[in-house]
Amino acid sequence: MDNRYVQQFKKGSLEMVLLCLIAKKETYGYEILTCLNENGGGIWGYAKEGTIYPILYRLQEAGLVVSRLAPSAANGGTKKYYSITEKGLQTLQELTTFWVDYSRCVDGFISQWKESLQ
Amino acid sequence: MDNRYVQQFKKGSLEMVLLCLIAKKETYGYEILTCLNENGGGIWGYAKEGTIYPILYRLQEAGLVVSRLAPSAANGGTKKYYSITEKGLQTLQELTTFWVDYSRCVDGFISQWKESLQ
DNA sequence: CGTTCTATTTAGCATTGCTAAATAGCAATA
DNA sequence: TATTGCTATTTAGCAATGCTAAATAGAACG
């Protein structure tokens, strides 16, 4: 599968996926990065730093998440932990509801095509 | 739902949807436009000319569709009919297969979040 | 000291949907 | 004839977002 399509499919849903992960538990960029690459790495085409960190900044600017610095870790640099806000939870609820309608609509177009083959 | 999210969700899948419609039957830009706005107009946030026509050009450049001009219509301007090529069908098959895996993966992240609420 | 792993930052690019307006033919109607 | 409305396409420029690529830095291990 051409990587171009992977990239475009991601747009819009990646932000929702990050919100899901942060809503599930407080986490930080590097953990999100490795999580995405372990869960469906092939499907996501492997997420990169330059993709994840800017999204985290945008989510914070939008007031959907807040961050705190972990003073020092046993190994590695300082971590910036993100957790979801009330506003973030509300947005995530709206996003996932819309995603269900949206993906169902796309599935409908695919079904119509496949039915026309018979 | 903020229109920004609608816009981003569309990216990547709109091209696949257009291919579905053209694969189902030979059609032209204006018909696609009205079709999208009738089938799930609210979900798509209403597709515009500036969105549809550039996609059709790209599909043609990529060799996924071919076009022919309808000499003259009973009413309205000249139509440019698009039909899918063998390469387009193959790409559509790959795209839809990937879409299924991809949307299932996104659904998985949503499920994991919802399960963590209990 | 060099390598590896953890962890974040950021500049610039590519893709793609949207805004907005222009162009044009034909039909109906006043 | 002039106007309005519907069909139909084109295109310039903007906005949003993922990717490329590289830089920075601490800690552990040999």
mmCIF file of C-alpha atoms (C1' of nucleotides) in Angstrom:
data_model
loop_
_atom_site.group_PDB
_atom_site.id
_atom_site.type_symbol
_atom_site.label_atom_id
_atom_site.label_comp_id
_atom_site.label_asym_id
_atom_site.label_seq_id
_atom_site.Cartn_x
_atom_site.Cartn_y
_atom_site.Cartn_z
ATOM 1 C CA MET A 1 0.000 0.000 0.000
ATOM 2 C CA ASP A 2 1.394 3.357 -1.110
ATOM 3 C CA ASN A 3 2.439 5.329 1.951
ATOM 4 C CA ARG A 4 0.701 8.433 0.598
ATOM 5 C CA TYR A 5 -2.704 6.954 1.322
ATOM 6 C CA VAL A 6 -1.729 5.938 4.829
ATOM 7 C CA GLN A 7 -0.661 9.510 5.498
ATOM 8 C CA GLN A 8 -3.919 10.990 4.272
ATOM 9 C CA PHE A 9 -6.183 8.529 6.034
ATOM 10 C CA LYS A 10 -4.533 9.523 9.284
ATOM 11 C CA LYS A 11 -5.455 13.169 8.987
ATOM 12 C CA GLY A 12 -8.046 14.134 11.488
ATOM 13 C CA SER A 13 -8.282 10.771 13.179
ATOM 14 C CA LEU A 14 -4.803 10.813 14.655
ATOM 15 C CA GLU A 15 -5.732 13.707 16.929
ATOM 16 C CA MET A 16 -8.732 11.671 18.127
ATOM 17 C CA VAL A 17 -6.566 8.614 18.713
ATOM 18 C CA LEU A 18 -4.102 10.614 20.830
ATOM 19 C CA LEU A 19 -7.004 11.977 22.872
ATOM 20 C CA CYS A 20 -8.217 8.395 23.385
ATOM 21 C CA LEU A 21 -4.816 7.309 24.668
ATOM 22 C CA ILE A 22 -4.464 10.309 27.002
ATOM 23 C CA ALA A 23 -8.054 9.867 28.232
ATOM 24 C CA LYS A 24 -7.320 6.238 29.070
ATOM 25 C CA LYS A 25 -4.347 7.163 31.225
ATOM 26 C CA GLU A 26 -1.888 9.989 31.760
ATOM 27 C CA THR A 27 0.935 9.501 29.289
ATOM 28 C CA TYR A 28 3.752 11.249 27.411
ATOM 29 C CA GLY A 29 4.932 11.675 23.837
ATOM 30 C CA TYR A 30 7.472 8.928 23.621
ATOM 31 C CA GLU A 31 5.110 6.385 25.167
ATOM 32 C CA ILE A 32 2.390 7.371 22.671
ATOM 33 C CA LEU A 33 4.922 7.014 19.871
ATOM 34 C CA THR A 34 5.944 3.505 20.858
ATOM 35 C CA CYS A 35 2.333 2.532 21.561
ATOM 36 C CA LEU A 36 1.235 3.550 18.060
ATOM 37 C CA ASN A 37 4.146 1.714 16.497
ATOM 38 C CA GLU A 38 3.401 -1.449 18.460
ATOM 39 C CA ASN A 39 -0.378 -1.421 18.029
ATOM 40 C CA GLY A 40 -0.908 -1.488 14.299
ATOM 41 C CA GLY A 41 2.479 -0.103 13.317
ATOM 42 C CA GLY A 42 2.033 -1.417 9.829
ATOM 43 C CA ILE A 43 -1.351 0.220 9.533
ATOM 44 C CA TRP A 44 -0.217 3.580 10.801
ATOM 45 C CA GLY A 45 2.912 3.486 8.673
ATOM 46 C CA TYR A 46 4.883 4.195 11.845
ATOM 47 C CA ALA A 47 4.273 7.491 13.584
ATOM 48 C CA LYS A 48 7.183 9.905 13.875
ATOM 49 C CA GLU A 49 8.191 12.513 16.440
ATOM 50 C CA GLY A 50 7.475 15.346 14.041
ATOM 51 C CA THR A 51 3.902 14.116 13.854
ATOM 52 C CA ILE A 52 3.100 13.364 17.491
ATOM 53 C CA TYR A 53 4.649 16.279 19.383
ATOM 54 C CA PRO A 54 3.013 19.062 17.334
ATOM 55 C CA ILE A 55 -0.363 17.403 17.889
ATOM 56 C CA LEU A 56 0.252 17.380 21.645
ATOM 57 C CA TYR A 57 1.017 21.118 21.551
ATOM 58 C CA ARG A 58 -2.155 21.808 19.604
ATOM 59 C CA LEU A 59 -4.246 19.759 21.993
ATOM 60 C CA GLN A 60 -2.800 21.723 24.893
ATOM 61 C CA GLU A 61 -3.319 25.100 23.213
ATOM 62 C CA ALA A 62 -6.932 24.111 22.565
ATOM 63 C CA GLY A 63 -7.327 23.329 26.264
ATOM 64 C CA LEU A 64 -8.116 19.675 25.611
ATOM 65 C CA VAL A 65 -5.145 18.390 27.639
ATOM 66 C CA VAL A 66 -2.813 19.711 30.339
ATOM 67 C CA SER A 67 0.791 18.730 30.964
ATOM 68 C CA ARG A 68 3.166 18.372 33.882
ATOM 69 C CA LEU A 69 6.881 17.707 33.885
ATOM 70 C CA ALA A 70 8.173 14.591 35.579
ATOM 71 C CA PRO A 71 11.120 16.052 37.584
ATOM 72 C CA SER A 72 13.524 13.315 36.586
ATOM 73 C CA ALA A 73 13.274 9.773 35.335
ATOM 74 C CA ALA A 74 15.357 6.771 36.314
ATOM 75 C CA ASN A 75 16.502 6.622 32.713
ATOM 76 C CA GLY A 76 16.278 9.097 29.864
ATOM 77 C CA GLY A 77 15.315 12.749 29.720
ATOM 78 C CA THR A 78 12.530 14.644 31.448
ATOM 79 C CA LYS A 79 9.058 13.428 30.556
ATOM 80 C CA LYS A 80 6.105 15.709 29.881
ATOM 81 C CA TYR A 81 3.000 13.908 31.076
ATOM 82 C CA TYR A 82 -0.318 14.820 29.482
ATOM 83 C CA SER A 83 -3.765 14.290 30.973
ATOM 84 C CA ILE A 84 -7.166 15.078 29.530
ATOM 85 C CA THR A 85 -9.362 17.989 30.658
ATOM 86 C CA GLU A 86 -13.131 18.175 31.007
ATOM 87 C CA LYS A 87 -13.244 20.044 27.705
ATOM 88 C CA GLY A 88 -11.042 17.377 26.154
ATOM 89 C CA LEU A 89 -13.387 14.629 27.300
ATOM 90 C CA GLN A 90 -16.348 16.451 25.845
ATOM 91 C CA THR A 91 -14.533 16.971 22.530
ATOM 92 C CA LEU A 92 -13.458 13.332 22.457
ATOM 93 C CA GLN A 93 -17.059 12.245 22.981
ATOM 94 C CA GLU A 94 -18.185 14.426 20.074
ATOM 95 C CA LEU A 95 -15.316 13.269 17.866
ATOM 96 C CA THR A 96 -15.917 9.570 18.424
ATOM 97 C CA THR A 97 -19.656 9.952 17.838
ATOM 98 C CA PHE A 98 -18.925 11.743 14.586
ATOM 99 C CA TRP A 99 -16.296 9.175 13.619
ATOM 100 C CA VAL A 100 -18.876 6.394 13.885
ATOM 101 C CA ASP A 101 -21.311 8.239 11.589
ATOM 102 C CA TYR A 102 -18.558 9.216 9.228
ATOM 103 C CA SER A 103 -16.943 5.802 8.846
ATOM 104 C CA ARG A 104 -20.379 4.242 8.426
ATOM 105 C CA CYS A 105 -21.046 6.688 5.592
ATOM 106 C CA VAL A 106 -17.772 5.792 3.865
ATOM 107 C CA ASP A 107 -18.534 2.088 4.348
ATOM 108 C CA GLY A 108 -21.872 2.767 2.628
ATOM 109 C CA PHE A 109 -20.186 4.086 -0.517
ATOM 110 C CA ILE A 110 -17.889 1.068 -0.581
ATOM 111 C CA SER A 111 -20.862 -1.273 -0.156
ATOM 112 C CA GLN A 112 -22.705 0.406 -3.005
ATOM 113 C CA TRP A 113 -19.734 -0.134 -5.269
ATOM 114 C CA LYS A 114 -19.344 -3.793 -4.291
ATOM 115 C CA GLU A 115 -23.067 -4.420 -4.770
ATOM 116 C CA SER A 116 -22.853 -2.983 -8.278
ATOM 117 C CA LEU A 117 -20.333 -5.700 -9.160
ATOM 118 C CA GLN A 118 -22.907 -8.456 -8.812
ATOM 119 C CA MET B 1 -19.553 19.353 15.364
ATOM 120 C CA ASP B 2 -16.799 21.801 14.474
ATOM 121 C CA ASN B 3 -16.395 21.863 10.724
ATOM 122 C CA ARG B 4 -12.624 21.636 11.085
ATOM 123 C CA TYR B 5 -12.865 18.006 12.135
ATOM 124 C CA VAL B 6 -15.217 17.163 9.278
ATOM 125 C CA GLN B 7 -12.668 18.607 6.869
ATOM 126 C CA GLN B 8 -9.792 16.595 8.275
ATOM 127 C CA PHE B 9 -11.649 13.309 8.488
ATOM 128 C CA LYS B 10 -12.378 13.613 4.793
ATOM 129 C CA LYS B 11 -8.751 13.722 3.780
ATOM 130 C CA GLY B 12 -7.705 10.602 2.013
ATOM 131 C CA SER B 13 -11.095 8.939 2.085
ATOM 132 C CA LEU B 14 -12.767 11.391 -0.280
ATOM 133 C CA GLU B 15 -10.552 10.244 -3.127
ATOM 134 C CA MET B 16 -11.588 6.660 -2.393
ATOM 135 C CA VAL B 17 -15.268 7.637 -2.284
ATOM 136 C CA LEU B 18 -15.028 9.342 -5.678
ATOM 137 C CA LEU B 19 -13.385 6.236 -7.101
ATOM 138 C CA CYS B 20 -16.245 4.160 -5.673
ATOM 139 C CA LEU B 21 -18.834 6.371 -7.385
ATOM 140 C CA ILE B 22 -17.004 6.350 -10.720
ATOM 141 C CA ALA B 23 -16.443 2.582 -10.493
ATOM 142 C CA LYS B 24 -20.166 2.069 -9.923
ATOM 143 C CA LYS B 25 -21.094 3.967 -13.060
ATOM 144 C CA GLU B 26 -19.646 6.529 -15.472
ATOM 145 C CA THR B 27 -20.378 9.961 -14.002
ATOM 146 C CA TYR B 28 -19.313 13.609 -14.001
ATOM 147 C CA GLY B 29 -18.285 16.253 -11.470
ATOM 148 C CA TYR B 30 -21.599 17.944 -10.938
ATOM 149 C CA GLU B 31 -23.415 14.646 -10.454
ATOM 150 C CA ILE B 32 -20.824 13.539 -7.902
ATOM 151 C CA LEU B 33 -21.217 16.858 -6.131
ATOM 152 C CA THR B 34 -24.993 16.562 -5.811
ATOM 153 C CA CYS B 35 -24.724 12.872 -4.901
ATOM 154 C CA LEU B 36 -22.375 13.617 -1.997
ATOM 155 C CA ASN B 37 -24.589 16.431 -0.778
ATOM 156 C CA GLU B 38 -27.688 14.238 -0.884
ATOM 157 C CA ASN B 39 -26.129 11.113 0.621
ATOM 158 C CA GLY B 40 -24.875 12.218 4.005
ATOM 159 C CA GLY B 41 -24.599 15.928 3.229
ATOM 160 C CA GLY B 42 -24.594 16.712 6.911
ATOM 161 C CA ILE B 43 -21.821 14.237 7.518
ATOM 162 C CA TRP B 44 -19.663 15.455 4.685
ATOM 163 C CA GLY B 45 -20.251 19.086 5.561
ATOM 164 C CA TYR B 46 -21.298 19.592 1.951
ATOM 165 C CA ALA B 47 -18.687 19.070 -0.735
ATOM 166 C CA LYS B 48 -17.737 22.052 -2.891
ATOM 167 C CA GLU B 49 -16.576 22.426 -6.494
ATOM 168 C CA GLY B 50 -13.098 23.458 -5.402
ATOM 169 C CA THR B 51 -12.812 20.122 -3.633
ATOM 170 C CA ILE B 52 -14.263 17.706 -6.186
ATOM 171 C CA TYR B 53 -12.815 18.912 -9.478
ATOM 172 C CA PRO B 54 -9.169 18.973 -8.389
ATOM 173 C CA ILE B 55 -9.553 15.408 -7.140
ATOM 174 C CA LEU B 56 -10.906 14.347 -10.534
ATOM 175 C CA TYR B 57 -7.868 15.888 -12.246
ATOM 176 C CA ARG B 58 -5.530 14.096 -9.883
ATOM 177 C CA LEU B 59 -7.278 10.780 -10.448
ATOM 178 C CA GLN B 60 -6.926 11.254 -14.189
ATOM 179 C CA GLU B 61 -3.265 12.267 -13.979
ATOM 180 C CA ALA B 62 -2.625 9.149 -11.924
ATOM 181 C CA GLY B 63 -4.263 7.052 -14.649
ATOM 182 C CA LEU B 64 -6.999 5.819 -12.325
ATOM 183 C CA VAL B 65 -9.811 7.289 -14.422
ATOM 184 C CA VAL B 66 -10.320 8.483 -18.008
ATOM 185 C CA SER B 67 -12.696 11.171 -19.234
ATOM 186 C CA ARG B 68 -14.742 11.939 -22.332
ATOM 187 C CA LEU B 69 -16.704 15.076 -23.167
ATOM 188 C CA ALA B 70 -20.422 14.778 -23.719
ATOM 189 C CA PRO B 71 -20.798 16.809 -26.963
ATOM 190 C CA SER B 72 -23.828 18.735 -25.726
ATOM 191 C CA ALA B 73 -26.528 18.244 -23.135
ATOM 192 C CA ALA B 74 -30.226 19.012 -23.421
ATOM 193 C CA ASN B 75 -29.710 21.482 -20.616
ATOM 194 C CA GLY B 76 -26.611 23.061 -19.096
ATOM 195 C CA GLY B 77 -22.982 23.116 -20.142
ATOM 196 C CA THR B 78 -20.771 20.366 -21.534
ATOM 197 C CA LYS B 79 -20.272 17.429 -19.217
ATOM 198 C CA LYS B 80 -16.998 15.638 -18.688
ATOM 199 C CA TYR B 81 -17.778 11.990 -17.999
ATOM 200 C CA TYR B 82 -15.299 9.950 -15.998
ATOM 201 C CA SER B 83 -14.942 6.184 -15.989
ATOM 202 C CA ILE B 84 -12.556 3.982 -14.055
ATOM 203 C CA THR B 85 -9.537 2.225 -15.554
ATOM 204 C CA GLU B 86 -8.097 -1.179 -14.766
ATOM 205 C CA LYS B 87 -5.421 0.516 -12.695
ATOM 206 C CA GLY B 88 -8.128 2.516 -10.924
ATOM 207 C CA LEU B 89 -10.034 -0.637 -10.035
ATOM 208 C CA GLN B 90 -6.906 -2.225 -8.662
ATOM 209 C CA THR B 91 -6.123 0.877 -6.596
ATOM 210 C CA LEU B 92 -9.701 1.042 -5.343
ATOM 211 C CA GLN B 93 -9.491 -2.572 -4.248
ATOM 212 C CA GLU B 94 -6.291 -1.844 -2.319
ATOM 213 C CA LEU B 95 -7.699 1.347 -0.831
ATOM 214 C CA THR B 96 -10.892 -0.241 0.431
ATOM 215 C CA THR B 97 -9.014 -3.178 1.897
ATOM 216 C CA PHE B 98 -6.722 -0.783 3.697
ATOM 217 C CA TRP B 99 -9.673 1.364 4.805
ATOM 218 C CA VAL B 100 -11.246 -1.635 6.536
ATOM 219 C CA ASP B 101 -8.042 -2.389 8.458
ATOM 220 C CA TYR B 102 -7.464 1.233 9.226
ATOM 221 C CA SER B 103 -10.960 2.069 10.513
ATOM 222 C CA ARG B 104 -10.932 -1.136 12.564
ATOM 223 C CA CYS B 105 -7.665 0.012 14.147
ATOM 224 C CA VAL B 106 -9.144 3.429 15.009
ATOM 225 C CA ASP B 107 -12.256 1.728 16.393
ATOM 226 C CA GLY B 108 -9.926 -0.330 18.562
ATOM 227 C CA PHE B 109 -8.407 2.747 20.192
ATOM 228 C CA ILE B 110 -11.896 4.133 20.843
ATOM 229 C CA SER B 111 -12.977 0.818 22.357
ATOM 230 C CA GLN B 112 -9.952 0.751 24.632
ATOM 231 C CA TRP B 113 -10.835 4.196 25.922
ATOM 232 C CA LYS B 114 -14.488 3.309 26.508
ATOM 233 C CA GLU B 115 -13.510 0.114 28.301
ATOM 234 C CA SER B 116 -11.264 2.087 30.637
ATOM 235 C CA LEU B 117 -14.304 4.073 31.788
ATOM 236 C CA GLN B 118 -15.874 1.059 33.429
ATOM 237 C "C1'" DC C 1 34.774 7.878 25.791
ATOM 238 C "C1'" DG C 2 31.562 6.025 22.378
ATOM 239 C "C1'" DT C 3 27.181 3.781 21.812
ATOM 240 C "C1'" DT C 4 22.484 3.045 22.782
ATOM 241 C "C1'" DC C 5 18.112 4.033 24.645
ATOM 242 C "C1'" DT C 6 14.948 7.387 26.352
ATOM 243 C "C1'" DA C 7 12.737 11.864 25.358
ATOM 244 C "C1'" DT C 8 11.645 16.350 23.305
ATOM 245 C "C1'" DT C 9 11.974 20.227 19.968
ATOM 246 C "C1'" DT C 10 11.564 22.430 15.626
ATOM 247 C "C1'" DA C 11 12.220 24.250 10.597
ATOM 248 C "C1'" DG C 12 10.491 23.489 6.265
ATOM 249 C "C1'" DC C 13 7.945 20.683 2.874
ATOM 250 C "C1'" DA C 14 3.919 18.074 0.610
ATOM 251 C "C1'" DT C 15 -0.760 17.003 0.300
ATOM 252 C "C1'" DT C 16 -5.404 18.047 0.218
ATOM 253 C "C1'" DG C 17 -9.795 20.249 1.357
ATOM 254 C "C1'" DC C 18 -11.940 24.969 1.432
ATOM 255 C "C1'" DT C 19 -13.005 29.886 0.054
ATOM 256 C "C1'" DA C 20 -14.363 32.505 -3.457
ATOM 257 C "C1'" DA C 21 -15.052 33.944 -7.716
ATOM 258 C "C1'" DA C 22 -15.168 33.606 -12.763
ATOM 259 C "C1'" DT C 23 -16.999 31.574 -16.975
ATOM 260 C "C1'" DA C 24 -20.662 29.716 -19.922
ATOM 261 C "C1'" DG C 25 -24.813 27.388 -22.099
ATOM 262 C "C1'" DC C 26 -29.699 26.796 -22.033
ATOM 263 C "C1'" DA C 27 -34.618 27.489 -20.564
ATOM 264 C "C1'" DA C 28 -38.297 29.902 -18.661
ATOM 265 C "C1'" DT C 29 -40.472 34.074 -17.713
ATOM 266 C "C1'" DA C 30 -41.669 38.809 -17.432
ATOM 267 C "C1'" DT D 1 -34.962 41.285 -25.032
ATOM 268 C "C1'" DA D 2 -33.414 41.218 -20.277
ATOM 269 C "C1'" DT D 3 -33.322 38.672 -16.222
ATOM 270 C "C1'" DT D 4 -33.182 34.904 -13.454
ATOM 271 C "C1'" DG D 5 -32.059 30.200 -12.382
ATOM 272 C "C1'" DC D 6 -30.112 25.759 -13.103
ATOM 273 C "C1'" DT D 7 -26.476 23.000 -14.991
ATOM 274 C "C1'" DA D 8 -21.470 22.512 -15.313
ATOM 275 C "C1'" DT D 9 -16.493 23.453 -15.049
ATOM 276 C "C1'" DT D 10 -12.207 26.033 -13.893
ATOM 277 C "C1'" DT D 11 -8.819 27.977 -10.961
ATOM 278 C "C1'" DA D 12 -5.996 31.121 -7.616
ATOM 279 C "C1'" DG D 13 -4.744 31.250 -3.084
ATOM 280 C "C1'" DC D 14 -5.318 29.781 1.786
ATOM 281 C "C1'" DA D 15 -5.428 26.569 5.951
ATOM 282 C "C1'" DA D 16 -4.580 22.371 8.328
ATOM 283 C "C1'" DT D 17 -1.822 18.500 9.243
ATOM 284 C "C1'" DG D 18 1.376 14.675 8.602
ATOM 285 C "C1'" DC D 19 6.306 13.829 7.183
ATOM 286 C "C1'" DT D 20 11.442 14.591 6.603
ATOM 287 C "C1'" DA D 21 15.302 15.466 8.906
ATOM 288 C "C1'" DA D 22 18.105 16.985 12.164
ATOM 289 C "C1'" DA D 23 19.390 18.882 16.663
ATOM 290 C "C1'" DT D 24 19.573 18.544 21.677
ATOM 291 C "C1'" DA D 25 20.232 16.049 26.097
ATOM 292 C "C1'" DG D 26 20.472 12.818 30.162
ATOM 293 C "C1'" DA D 27 21.626 8.191 31.784
ATOM 294 C "C1'" DA D 28 23.476 3.513 31.535
ATOM 295 C "C1'" DC D 29 26.760 0.204 29.877
ATOM 296 C "C1'" DG D 30 30.904 -1.538 27.939
#
